[in-house]
Structures are given as structure tokens and as C-alpha cells.
PDB file of N, CA, C and O in Angstrom:
ATOM      1  N   UNK X   1      60.769  55.271  67.533  1.00 59.00           N
ATOM      2  CA  UNK X   1      62.148  54.928  67.742  1.00 59.00           C
ATOM      3  C   UNK X   1      62.990  55.191  66.494  1.00 59.00           C
ATOM      4  O   UNK X   1      64.074  55.715  66.589  1.00 59.00           O
ATOM      5  N   UNK X   2      62.489  54.827  65.321  1.00 66.00           N
ATOM      6  CA  UNK X   2      63.264  54.995  64.093  1.00 66.00           C
ATOM      7  C   UNK X   2      63.535  56.466  63.789  1.00 66.00           C
ATOM      8  O   UNK X   2      64.537  56.799  63.173  1.00 66.00           O
ATOM      9  N   UNK X   3      62.639  57.338  64.240  1.00 72.00           N
ATOM     10  CA  UNK X   3      62.806  58.764  63.978  1.00 72.00           C
ATOM     11  C   UNK X   3      64.009  59.333  64.725  1.00 72.00           C
ATOM     12  O   UNK X   3      64.577  60.340  64.318  1.00 72.00           O
ATOM     13  N   UNK X   4      64.387  58.707  65.854  1.00 79.00           N
ATOM     14  CA  UNK X   4      65.486  59.235  66.654  1.00 79.00           C
ATOM     15  C   UNK X   4      66.846  58.676  66.258  1.00 79.00           C
ATOM     16  O   UNK X   4      67.857  59.104  66.797  1.00 79.00           O
ATOM     17  N   UNK X   5      66.884  57.727  65.339  1.00 86.00           N
ATOM     18  CA  UNK X   5      68.160  57.172  64.901  1.00 86.00           C
ATOM     19  C   UNK X   5      68.956  58.199  64.108  1.00 86.00           C
ATOM     20  O   UNK X   5      68.426  58.827  63.195  1.00 86.00           O
ATOM     21  N   UNK X   6      70.210  58.362  64.475  1.00 93.00           N
ATOM     22  CA  UNK X   6      71.123  59.200  63.703  1.00 93.00           C
ATOM     23  C   UNK X   6      71.786  58.284  62.687  1.00 93.00           C
ATOM     24  O   UNK X   6      72.522  57.373  63.051  1.00 93.00           O
ATOM     25  N   UNK X   7      71.480  58.509  61.423  1.00 94.00           N
ATOM     26  CA  UNK X   7      71.947  57.629  60.349  1.00 94.00           C
ATOM     27  C   UNK X   7      73.057  58.311  59.577  1.00 94.00           C
ATOM     28  O   UNK X   7      72.935  59.471  59.178  1.00 94.00           O
ATOM     29  N   UNK X   8      74.144  57.565  59.370  1.00 94.00           N
ATOM     30  CA  UNK X   8      75.264  58.035  58.555  1.00 94.00           C
ATOM     31  C   UNK X   8      75.453  57.069  57.396  1.00 94.00           C
ATOM     32  O   UNK X   8      75.607  55.864  57.616  1.00 94.00           O
ATOM     33  N   UNK X   9      75.429  57.588  56.189  1.00 94.00           N
ATOM     34  CA  UNK X   9      75.681  56.776  54.994  1.00 94.00           C
ATOM     35  C   UNK X   9      77.184  56.688  54.820  1.00 94.00           C
ATOM     36  O   UNK X   9      77.888  57.699  54.866  1.00 94.00           O
ATOM     37  N   UNK X  10      77.698  55.458  54.660  1.00 93.00           N
ATOM     38  CA  UNK X  10      79.145  55.297  54.566  1.00 93.00           C
ATOM     39  C   UNK X  10      79.631  54.905  53.171  1.00 93.00           C
ATOM     40  O   UNK X  10      80.632  55.425  52.711  1.00 93.00           O
ATOM     41  N   UNK X  11      78.925  54.009  52.499  1.00 95.00           N
ATOM     42  CA  UNK X  11      79.375  53.519  51.195  1.00 95.00           C
ATOM     43  C   UNK X  11      78.176  53.270  50.298  1.00 95.00           C
ATOM     44  O   UNK X  11      77.131  52.815  50.758  1.00 95.00           O
ATOM     45  N   UNK X  12      78.363  53.551  49.038  1.00 95.00           N
ATOM     46  CA  UNK X  12      77.318  53.300  48.046  1.00 95.00           C
ATOM     47  C   UNK X  12      77.932  52.428  46.957  1.00 95.00           C
ATOM     48  O   UNK X  12      79.019  52.724  46.457  1.00 95.00           O
ATOM     49  N   UNK X  13      77.252  51.332  46.609  1.00 96.00           N
ATOM     50  CA  UNK X  13      77.756  50.471  45.537  1.00 96.00           C
ATOM     51  C   UNK X  13      76.627  50.100  44.593  1.00 96.00           C
ATOM     52  O   UNK X  13      75.489  49.899  45.010  1.00 96.00           O
ATOM     53  N   UNK X  14      76.969  50.025  43.336  1.00 96.00           N
ATOM     54  CA  UNK X  14      76.012  49.669  42.296  1.00 96.00           C
ATOM     55  C   UNK X  14      76.192  48.193  41.980  1.00 96.00           C
ATOM     56  O   UNK X  14      77.315  47.711  41.847  1.00 96.00           O
ATOM     57  N   UNK X  15      75.083  47.478  41.870  1.00 94.00           N
ATOM     58  CA  UNK X  15      75.142  46.030  41.695  1.00 94.00           C
ATOM     59  C   UNK X  15      73.954  45.556  40.872  1.00 94.00           C
ATOM     60  O   UNK X  15      73.111  46.342  40.472  1.00 94.00           O
ATOM     61  N   UNK X  16      73.895  44.262  40.647  1.00 93.00           N
ATOM     62  CA  UNK X  16      72.770  43.625  39.956  1.00 93.00           C
ATOM     63  C   UNK X  16      72.167  42.594  40.905  1.00 93.00           C
ATOM     64  O   UNK X  16      72.891  41.819  41.522  1.00 93.00           O
ATOM     65  N   UNK X  17      70.857  42.583  41.028  1.00 87.00           N
ATOM     66  CA  UNK X  17      70.148  41.551  41.781  1.00 87.00           C
ATOM     67  C   UNK X  17      69.082  40.976  40.865  1.00 87.00           C
ATOM     68  O   UNK X  17      68.192  41.698  40.421  1.00 87.00           O
ATOM     69  N   UNK X  18      69.200  39.694  40.585  1.00 90.00           N
ATOM     70  CA  UNK X  18      68.268  39.027  39.677  1.00 90.00           C
ATOM     71  C   UNK X  18      68.165  39.759  38.345  1.00 90.00           C
ATOM     72  O   UNK X  18      67.075  39.914  37.787  1.00 90.00           O
ATOM     73  N   UNK X  19      69.285  40.236  37.843  1.00 91.00           N
ATOM     74  CA  UNK X  19      69.318  40.923  36.558  1.00 91.00           C
ATOM     75  C   UNK X  19      68.853  42.365  36.595  1.00 91.00           C
ATOM     76  O   UNK X  19      68.849  43.040  35.570  1.00 91.00           O
ATOM     77  N   UNK X  20      68.454  42.851  37.765  1.00 92.00           N
ATOM     78  CA  UNK X  20      67.976  44.231  37.894  1.00 92.00           C
ATOM     79  C   UNK X  20      69.065  45.103  38.523  1.00 92.00           C
ATOM     80  O   UNK X  20      69.699  44.697  39.496  1.00 92.00           O
ATOM     81  N   UNK X  21      69.278  46.314  37.994  1.00 94.00           N
ATOM     82  CA  UNK X  21      70.263  47.201  38.611  1.00 94.00           C
ATOM     83  C   UNK X  21      69.768  47.701  39.967  1.00 94.00           C
ATOM     84  O   UNK X  21      68.622  48.121  40.095  1.00 94.00           O
ATOM     85  N   UNK X  22      70.616  47.595  40.978  1.00 95.00           N
ATOM     86  CA  UNK X  22      70.283  48.019  42.338  1.00 95.00           C
ATOM     87  C   UNK X  22      71.428  48.855  42.896  1.00 95.00           C
ATOM     88  O   UNK X  22      72.537  48.836  42.375  1.00 95.00           O
ATOM     89  N   UNK X  23      71.131  49.560  43.966  1.00 96.00           N
ATOM     90  CA  UNK X  23      72.146  50.315  44.686  1.00 96.00           C
ATOM     91  C   UNK X  23      72.115  49.848  46.132  1.00 96.00           C
ATOM     92  O   UNK X  23      71.055  49.817  46.755  1.00 96.00           O
ATOM     93  N   UNK X  24      73.278  49.443  46.659  1.00 96.00           N
ATOM     94  CA  UNK X  24      73.399  49.086  48.066  1.00 96.00           C
ATOM     95  C   UNK X  24      73.945  50.309  48.794  1.00 96.00           C
ATOM     96  O   UNK X  24      74.984  50.846  48.418  1.00 96.00           O
ATOM     97  N   UNK X  25      73.241  50.723  49.833  1.00 96.00           N
ATOM     98  CA  UNK X  25      73.660  51.873  50.626  1.00 96.00           C
ATOM     99  C   UNK X  25      74.035  51.350  52.004  1.00 96.00           C
ATOM    100  O   UNK X  25      73.182  50.885  52.751  1.00 96.00           O
ATOM    101  N   UNK X  26      75.325  51.392  52.332  1.00 97.00           N
ATOM    102  CA  UNK X  26      75.801  50.967  53.654  1.00 97.00           C
ATOM    103  C   UNK X  26      75.648  52.133  54.614  1.00 97.00           C
ATOM    104  O   UNK X  26      75.876  53.280  54.249  1.00 97.00           O
ATOM    105  N   UNK X  27      75.290  51.807  55.857  1.00 95.00           N
ATOM    106  CA  UNK X  27      75.017  52.847  56.839  1.00 95.00           C
ATOM    107  C   UNK X  27      75.397  52.386  58.237  1.00 95.00           C
ATOM    108  O   UNK X  27      75.573  51.193  58.494  1.00 95.00           O
ATOM    109  N   UNK X  28      75.519  53.351  59.132  1.00 95.00           N
ATOM    110  CA  UNK X  28      75.565  53.111  60.568  1.00 95.00           C
ATOM    111  C   UNK X  28      74.459  53.961  61.174  1.00 95.00           C
ATOM    112  O   UNK X  28      74.118  55.019  60.643  1.00 95.00           O
ATOM    113  N   UNK X  29      73.892  53.478  62.279  1.00 93.00           N
ATOM    114  CA  UNK X  29      72.809  54.209  62.926  1.00 93.00           C
ATOM    115  C   UNK X  29      72.916  54.026  64.440  1.00 93.00           C
ATOM    116  O   UNK X  29      73.222  52.927  64.909  1.00 93.00           O
ATOM    117  N   UNK X  30      72.682  55.102  65.174  1.00 93.00           N
ATOM    118  CA  UNK X  30      72.719  55.054  66.636  1.00 93.00           C
ATOM    119  C   UNK X  30      71.648  55.975  67.198  1.00 93.00           C
ATOM    120  O   UNK X  30      71.205  56.914  66.540  1.00 93.00           O
ATOM    121  N   UNK X  31      71.240  55.680  68.435  1.00 89.00           N
ATOM    122  CA  UNK X  31      70.367  56.615  69.143  1.00 89.00           C
ATOM    123  C   UNK X  31      70.688  56.651  70.636  1.00 89.00           C
ATOM    124  O   UNK X  31      69.886  57.088  71.435  1.00 89.00           O
ATOM    125  N   UNK X  32      71.857  56.185  71.030  1.00 85.00           N
ATOM    126  CA  UNK X  32      72.238  56.158  72.423  1.00 85.00           C
ATOM    127  C   UNK X  32      72.023  54.791  73.057  1.00 85.00           C
ATOM    128  O   UNK X  32      72.775  54.386  73.921  1.00 85.00           O
ATOM    129  N   UNK X  33      70.995  54.085  72.654  1.00 88.00           N
ATOM    130  CA  UNK X  33      70.720  52.741  73.164  1.00 88.00           C
ATOM    131  C   UNK X  33      70.929  51.677  72.101  1.00 88.00           C
ATOM    132  O   UNK X  33      71.236  50.545  72.413  1.00 88.00           O
ATOM    133  N   UNK X  34      70.731  52.044  70.861  1.00 87.00           N
ATOM    134  CA  UNK X  34      70.825  51.093  69.750  1.00 87.00           C
ATOM    135  C   UNK X  34      71.970  51.518  68.844  1.00 87.00           C
ATOM    136  O   UNK X  34      72.101  52.692  68.494  1.00 87.00           O
ATOM    137  N   UNK X  35      72.792  50.555  68.464  1.00 92.00           N
ATOM    138  CA  UNK X  35      73.828  50.748  67.457  1.00 92.00           C
ATOM    139  C   UNK X  35      73.593  49.695  66.389  1.00 92.00           C
ATOM    140  O   UNK X  35      73.461  48.516  66.698  1.00 92.00           O
ATOM    141  N   UNK X  36      73.512  50.123  65.164  1.00 91.00           N
ATOM    142  CA  UNK X  36      73.317  49.161  64.079  1.00 91.00           C
ATOM    143  C   UNK X  36      74.105  49.598  62.862  1.00 91.00           C
ATOM    144  O   UNK X  36      74.427  50.782  62.700  1.00 91.00           O
ATOM    145  N   UNK X  37      74.453  48.631  62.043  1.00 93.00           N
ATOM    146  CA  UNK X  37      75.063  48.924  60.745  1.00 93.00           C
ATOM    147  C   UNK X  37      74.590  47.862  59.777  1.00 93.00           C
ATOM    148  O   UNK X  37      74.162  46.787  60.161  1.00 93.00           O
ATOM    149  N   UNK X  38      74.636  48.194  58.532  1.00 94.00           N
ATOM    150  CA  UNK X  38      74.191  47.264  57.513  1.00 94.00           C
ATOM    151  C   UNK X  38      74.047  47.962  56.182  1.00 94.00           C
ATOM    152  O   UNK X  38      74.675  48.997  55.945  1.00 94.00           O
ATOM    153  N   UNK X  39      73.222  47.405  55.332  1.00 94.00           N
ATOM    154  CA  UNK X  39      72.961  48.050  54.046  1.00 94.00           C
ATOM    155  C   UNK X  39      71.509  47.826  53.662  1.00 94.00           C
ATOM    156  O   UNK X  39      70.868  46.889  54.128  1.00 94.00           O
ATOM    157  N   UNK X  40      71.016  48.719  52.863  1.00 94.00           N
ATOM    158  CA  UNK X  40      69.701  48.573  52.257  1.00 94.00           C
ATOM    159  C   UNK X  40      69.890  48.584  50.752  1.00 94.00           C
ATOM    160  O   UNK X  40      70.830  49.192  50.237  1.00 94.00           O
ATOM    161  N   UNK X  41      69.024  47.887  50.047  1.00 94.00           N
ATOM    162  CA  UNK X  41      69.062  47.860  48.584  1.00 94.00           C
ATOM    163  C   UNK X  41      67.888  48.661  48.059  1.00 94.00           C
ATOM    164  O   UNK X  41      66.758  48.483  48.514  1.00 94.00           O
ATOM    165  N   UNK X  42      68.164  49.546  47.117  1.00 95.00           N
ATOM    166  CA  UNK X  42      67.114  50.353  46.511  1.00 95.00           C
ATOM    167  C   UNK X  42      67.277  50.326  44.998  1.00 95.00           C
ATOM    168  O   UNK X  42      68.337  50.003  44.468  1.00 95.00           O
ATOM    169  N   UNK X  43      66.211  50.655  44.318  1.00 94.00           N
ATOM    170  CA  UNK X  43      66.255  50.782  42.863  1.00 94.00           C
ATOM    171  C   UNK X  43      67.154  51.968  42.503  1.00 94.00           C
ATOM    172  O   UNK X  43      67.217  52.954  43.235  1.00 94.00           O
ATOM    173  N   UNK X  44      67.830  51.870  41.363  1.00 94.00           N
ATOM    174  CA  UNK X  44      68.684  52.977  40.933  1.00 94.00           C
ATOM    175  C   UNK X  44      67.889  54.269  40.784  1.00 94.00           C
ATOM    176  O   UNK X  44      68.377  55.344  41.131  1.00 94.00           O
ATOM    177  N   UNK X  45      66.664  54.179  40.303  1.00 94.00           N
ATOM    178  CA  UNK X  45      65.832  55.363  40.120  1.00 94.00           C
ATOM    179  C   UNK X  45      65.575  56.045  41.471  1.00 94.00           C
ATOM    180  O   UNK X  45      65.650  57.266  41.566  1.00 94.00           O
ATOM    181  N   UNK X  46      65.271  55.254  42.522  1.00 94.00           N
ATOM    182  CA  UNK X  46      65.078  55.819  43.859  1.00 94.00           C
ATOM    183  C   UNK X  46      66.345  56.499  44.346  1.00 94.00           C
ATOM    184  O   UNK X  46      66.303  57.580  44.933  1.00 94.00           O
ATOM    185  N   UNK X  47      67.489  55.833  44.124  1.00 95.00           N
ATOM    186  CA  UNK X  47      68.758  56.394  44.555  1.00 95.00           C
ATOM    187  C   UNK X  47      69.017  57.740  43.900  1.00 95.00           C
ATOM    188  O   UNK X  47      69.306  58.720  44.579  1.00 95.00           O
ATOM    189  N   UNK X  48      68.915  57.799  42.575  1.00 94.00           N
ATOM    190  CA  UNK X  48      69.215  59.041  41.876  1.00 94.00           C
ATOM    191  C   UNK X  48      68.215  60.144  42.215  1.00 94.00           C
ATOM    192  O   UNK X  48      68.575  61.319  42.247  1.00 94.00           O
ATOM    193  N   UNK X  49      66.972  59.781  42.511  1.00 94.00           N
ATOM    194  CA  UNK X  49      65.979  60.781  42.904  1.00 94.00           C
ATOM    195  C   UNK X  49      66.309  61.398  44.262  1.00 94.00           C
ATOM    196  O   UNK X  49      65.909  62.527  44.546  1.00 94.00           O
ATOM    197  N   UNK X  50      67.065  60.683  45.100  1.00 93.00           N
ATOM    198  CA  UNK X  50      67.384  61.154  46.449  1.00 93.00           C
ATOM    199  C   UNK X  50      68.860  61.477  46.648  1.00 93.00           C
ATOM    200  O   UNK X  50      69.260  61.826  47.756  1.00 93.00           O
ATOM    201  N   UNK X  51      69.649  61.380  45.603  1.00 91.00           N
ATOM    202  CA  UNK X  51      71.092  61.540  45.759  1.00 91.00           C
ATOM    203  C   UNK X  51      71.552  63.000  45.793  1.00 91.00           C
ATOM    204  O   UNK X  51      72.715  63.265  46.020  1.00 91.00           O
ATOM    205  N   UNK X  52      70.638  63.936  45.622  1.00 91.00           N
ATOM    206  CA  UNK X  52      71.015  65.344  45.579  1.00 91.00           C
ATOM    207  C   UNK X  52      71.365  65.958  46.924  1.00 91.00           C
ATOM    208  O   UNK X  52      72.041  66.978  46.979  1.00 91.00           O
ATOM    209  N   UNK X  53      70.917  65.332  48.022  1.00 92.00           N
ATOM    210  CA  UNK X  53      71.239  65.889  49.333  1.00 92.00           C
ATOM    211  C   UNK X  53      71.420  64.769  50.343  1.00 92.00           C
ATOM    212  O   UNK X  53      70.830  63.686  50.214  1.00 92.00           O
ATOM    213  N   UNK X  54      72.247  65.027  51.330  1.00 91.00           N
ATOM    214  CA  UNK X  54      72.488  64.053  52.385  1.00 91.00           C
ATOM    215  C   UNK X  54      71.205  63.764  53.155  1.00 91.00           C
ATOM    216  O   UNK X  54      70.919  62.620  53.496  1.00 91.00           O
ATOM    217  N   UNK X  55      70.396  64.794  53.420  1.00 93.00           N
ATOM    218  CA  UNK X  55      69.146  64.603  54.157  1.00 93.00           C
ATOM    219  C   UNK X  55      68.195  63.661  53.412  1.00 93.00           C
ATOM    220  O   UNK X  55      67.566  62.795  54.024  1.00 93.00           O
ATOM    221  N   UNK X  56      68.100  63.816  52.103  1.00 94.00           N
ATOM    222  CA  UNK X  56      67.232  62.948  51.306  1.00 94.00           C
ATOM    223  C   UNK X  56      67.746  61.512  51.324  1.00 94.00           C
ATOM    224  O   UNK X  56      66.961  60.562  51.427  1.00 94.00           O
ATOM    225  N   UNK X  57      69.059  61.342  51.269  1.00 93.00           N
ATOM    226  CA  UNK X  57      69.649  60.008  51.297  1.00 93.00           C
ATOM    227  C   UNK X  57      69.393  59.338  52.656  1.00 93.00           C
ATOM    228  O   UNK X  57      69.027  58.158  52.722  1.00 93.00           O
ATOM    229  N   UNK X  58      69.548  60.094  53.734  1.00 93.00           N
ATOM    230  CA  UNK X  58      69.292  59.563  55.080  1.00 93.00           C
ATOM    231  C   UNK X  58      67.823  59.150  55.208  1.00 93.00           C
ATOM    232  O   UNK X  58      67.517  58.087  55.753  1.00 93.00           O
ATOM    233  N   UNK X  59      66.915  59.947  54.695  1.00 94.00           N
ATOM    234  CA  UNK X  59      65.490  59.597  54.772  1.00 94.00           C
ATOM    235  C   UNK X  59      65.164  58.369  53.925  1.00 94.00           C
ATOM    236  O   UNK X  59      64.313  57.568  54.300  1.00 94.00           O
ATOM    237  N   UNK X  60      65.847  58.209  52.800  1.00 94.00           N
ATOM    238  CA  UNK X  60      65.668  57.014  51.984  1.00 94.00           C
ATOM    239  C   UNK X  60      66.094  55.779  52.781  1.00 94.00           C
ATOM    240  O   UNK X  60      65.371  54.778  52.823  1.00 94.00           O
ATOM    241  N   UNK X  61      67.249  55.848  53.441  1.00 94.00           N
ATOM    242  CA  UNK X  61      67.715  54.734  54.268  1.00 94.00           C
ATOM    243  C   UNK X  61      66.732  54.484  55.404  1.00 94.00           C
ATOM    244  O   UNK X  61      66.353  53.345  55.679  1.00 94.00           O
ATOM    245  N   UNK X  62      66.274  55.540  56.086  1.00 92.00           N
ATOM    246  CA  UNK X  62      65.332  55.403  57.200  1.00 92.00           C
ATOM    247  C   UNK X  62      64.036  54.716  56.724  1.00 92.00           C
ATOM    248  O   UNK X  62      63.530  53.805  57.374  1.00 92.00           O
ATOM    249  N   UNK X  63      63.525  55.120  55.582  1.00 92.00           N
ATOM    250  CA  UNK X  63      62.304  54.525  55.030  1.00 92.00           C
ATOM    251  C   UNK X  63      62.503  53.040  54.759  1.00 92.00           C
ATOM    252  O   UNK X  63      61.641  52.212  55.093  1.00 92.00           O
ATOM    253  N   UNK X  64      63.629  52.682  54.160  1.00 92.00           N
ATOM    254  CA  UNK X  64      63.916  51.278  53.875  1.00 92.00           C
ATOM    255  C   UNK X  64      64.061  50.480  55.164  1.00 92.00           C
ATOM    256  O   UNK X  64      63.589  49.349  55.251  1.00 92.00           O
ATOM    257  N   UNK X  65      64.697  51.062  56.178  1.00 89.00           N
ATOM    258  CA  UNK X  65      64.838  50.377  57.469  1.00 89.00           C
ATOM    259  C   UNK X  65      63.484  50.113  58.107  1.00 89.00           C
ATOM    260  O   UNK X  65      63.235  49.025  58.634  1.00 89.00           O
ATOM    261  N   UNK X  66      62.610  51.107  58.075  1.00 86.00           N
ATOM    262  CA  UNK X  66      61.273  50.940  58.651  1.00 86.00           C
ATOM    263  C   UNK X  66      60.554  49.796  57.941  1.00 86.00           C
ATOM    264  O   UNK X  66      59.918  48.964  58.595  1.00 86.00           O
ATOM    265  N   UNK X  67      60.666  49.725  56.631  1.00 88.00           N
ATOM    266  CA  UNK X  67      60.011  48.649  55.890  1.00 88.00           C
ATOM    267  C   UNK X  67      60.601  47.286  56.239  1.00 88.00           C
ATOM    268  O   UNK X  67      59.877  46.293  56.297  1.00 88.00           O
ATOM    269  N   UNK X  68      61.903  47.239  56.508  1.00 87.00           N
ATOM    270  CA  UNK X  68      62.543  45.966  56.843  1.00 87.00           C
ATOM    271  C   UNK X  68      62.181  45.483  58.244  1.00 87.00           C
ATOM    272  O   UNK X  68      61.971  44.297  58.465  1.00 87.00           O
ATOM    273  N   UNK X  69      62.126  46.387  59.214  1.00 82.00           N
ATOM    274  CA  UNK X  69      61.884  45.966  60.595  1.00 82.00           C
ATOM    275  C   UNK X  69      60.419  45.898  60.963  1.00 82.00           C
ATOM    276  O   UNK X  69      60.052  45.298  61.959  1.00 82.00           O
ATOM    277  N   UNK X  70      59.552  46.547  60.222  1.00 81.00           N
ATOM    278  CA  UNK X  70      58.116  46.454  60.497  1.00 81.00           C
ATOM    279  C   UNK X  70      57.350  46.232  59.203  1.00 81.00           C
ATOM    280  O   UNK X  70      56.669  47.125  58.722  1.00 81.00           O
ATOM    281  N   UNK X  71      57.494  45.024  58.653  1.00 68.00           N
ATOM    282  CA  UNK X  71      56.815  44.743  57.388  1.00 68.00           C
ATOM    283  C   UNK X  71      55.297  44.744  57.568  1.00 68.00           C
ATOM    284  O   UNK X  71      54.781  44.376  58.609  1.00 68.00           O
ATOM    285  N   UNK X  72      54.622  45.203  56.549  1.00 67.00           N
ATOM    286  CA  UNK X  72      53.158  45.188  56.583  1.00 67.00           C
ATOM    287  C   UNK X  72      52.675  43.800  56.243  1.00 67.00           C
ATOM    288  O   UNK X  72      53.281  43.090  55.438  1.00 67.00           O
ATOM    289  N   UNK X  73      51.614  43.398  56.873  1.00 57.00           N
ATOM    290  CA  UNK X  73      51.053  42.076  56.588  1.00 57.00           C
ATOM    291  C   UNK X  73      49.691  42.261  55.934  1.00 57.00           C
ATOM    292  O   UNK X  73      48.950  43.175  56.246  1.00 57.00           O
ATOM    293  N   UNK X  74      49.414  41.402  55.000  1.00 57.00           N
ATOM    294  CA  UNK X  74      48.109  41.435  54.350  1.00 57.00           C
ATOM    295  C   UNK X  74      47.388  40.148  54.697  1.00 57.00           C
ATOM    296  O   UNK X  74      47.960  39.060  54.644  1.00 57.00           O
ATOM    297  N   UNK X  75      46.156  40.284  55.067  1.00 53.00           N
ATOM    298  CA  UNK X  75      45.369  39.110  55.467  1.00 53.00           C
ATOM    299  C   UNK X  75      44.490  38.630  54.352  1.00 53.00           C
ATOM    300  O   UNK X  75      44.168  39.282  53.442  1.00 53.00           O
TER     301      UNK X  75
END
């Protein structure tokens, strides 16, 4: 399902979380049945490593979304 989401990055803001520099990436995503918007927080290093192309930025958001909606559990 996450692979079919069309993700659009709308706003990028630089912030601090617990004294650490972070980047908030606001997005909208749709696939015909699901509409969502929100933001993901990433490390500045991750952001700059993916900021060279829109496709890389979209995949960064998609990866963060997958981690948020299907967290791994350790037993």
C-alpha cells in the first residue's frame, strides 16, 4: 500500500528536538482511497544526503512513514 502513495513534499523546516538539530518535512499523500498529510522528522544529515532530488526526498518521506505506521517489535 505504501508503495502506491503519491507523496508531495510541501514545506521543510529546520528545528531542534531535545537539543539535536532536526528537519521536519511536511507532506501530503494520496492513492485514491487514502488521503493523508503530516510531517516526518529526520536528522539533518539524512535530509542533506537526500535533498539533491525530489525523488530521493519522496523516498525519504516514504521510508519514514513506513517506520511510523509499521514499527518493528523486538521480543
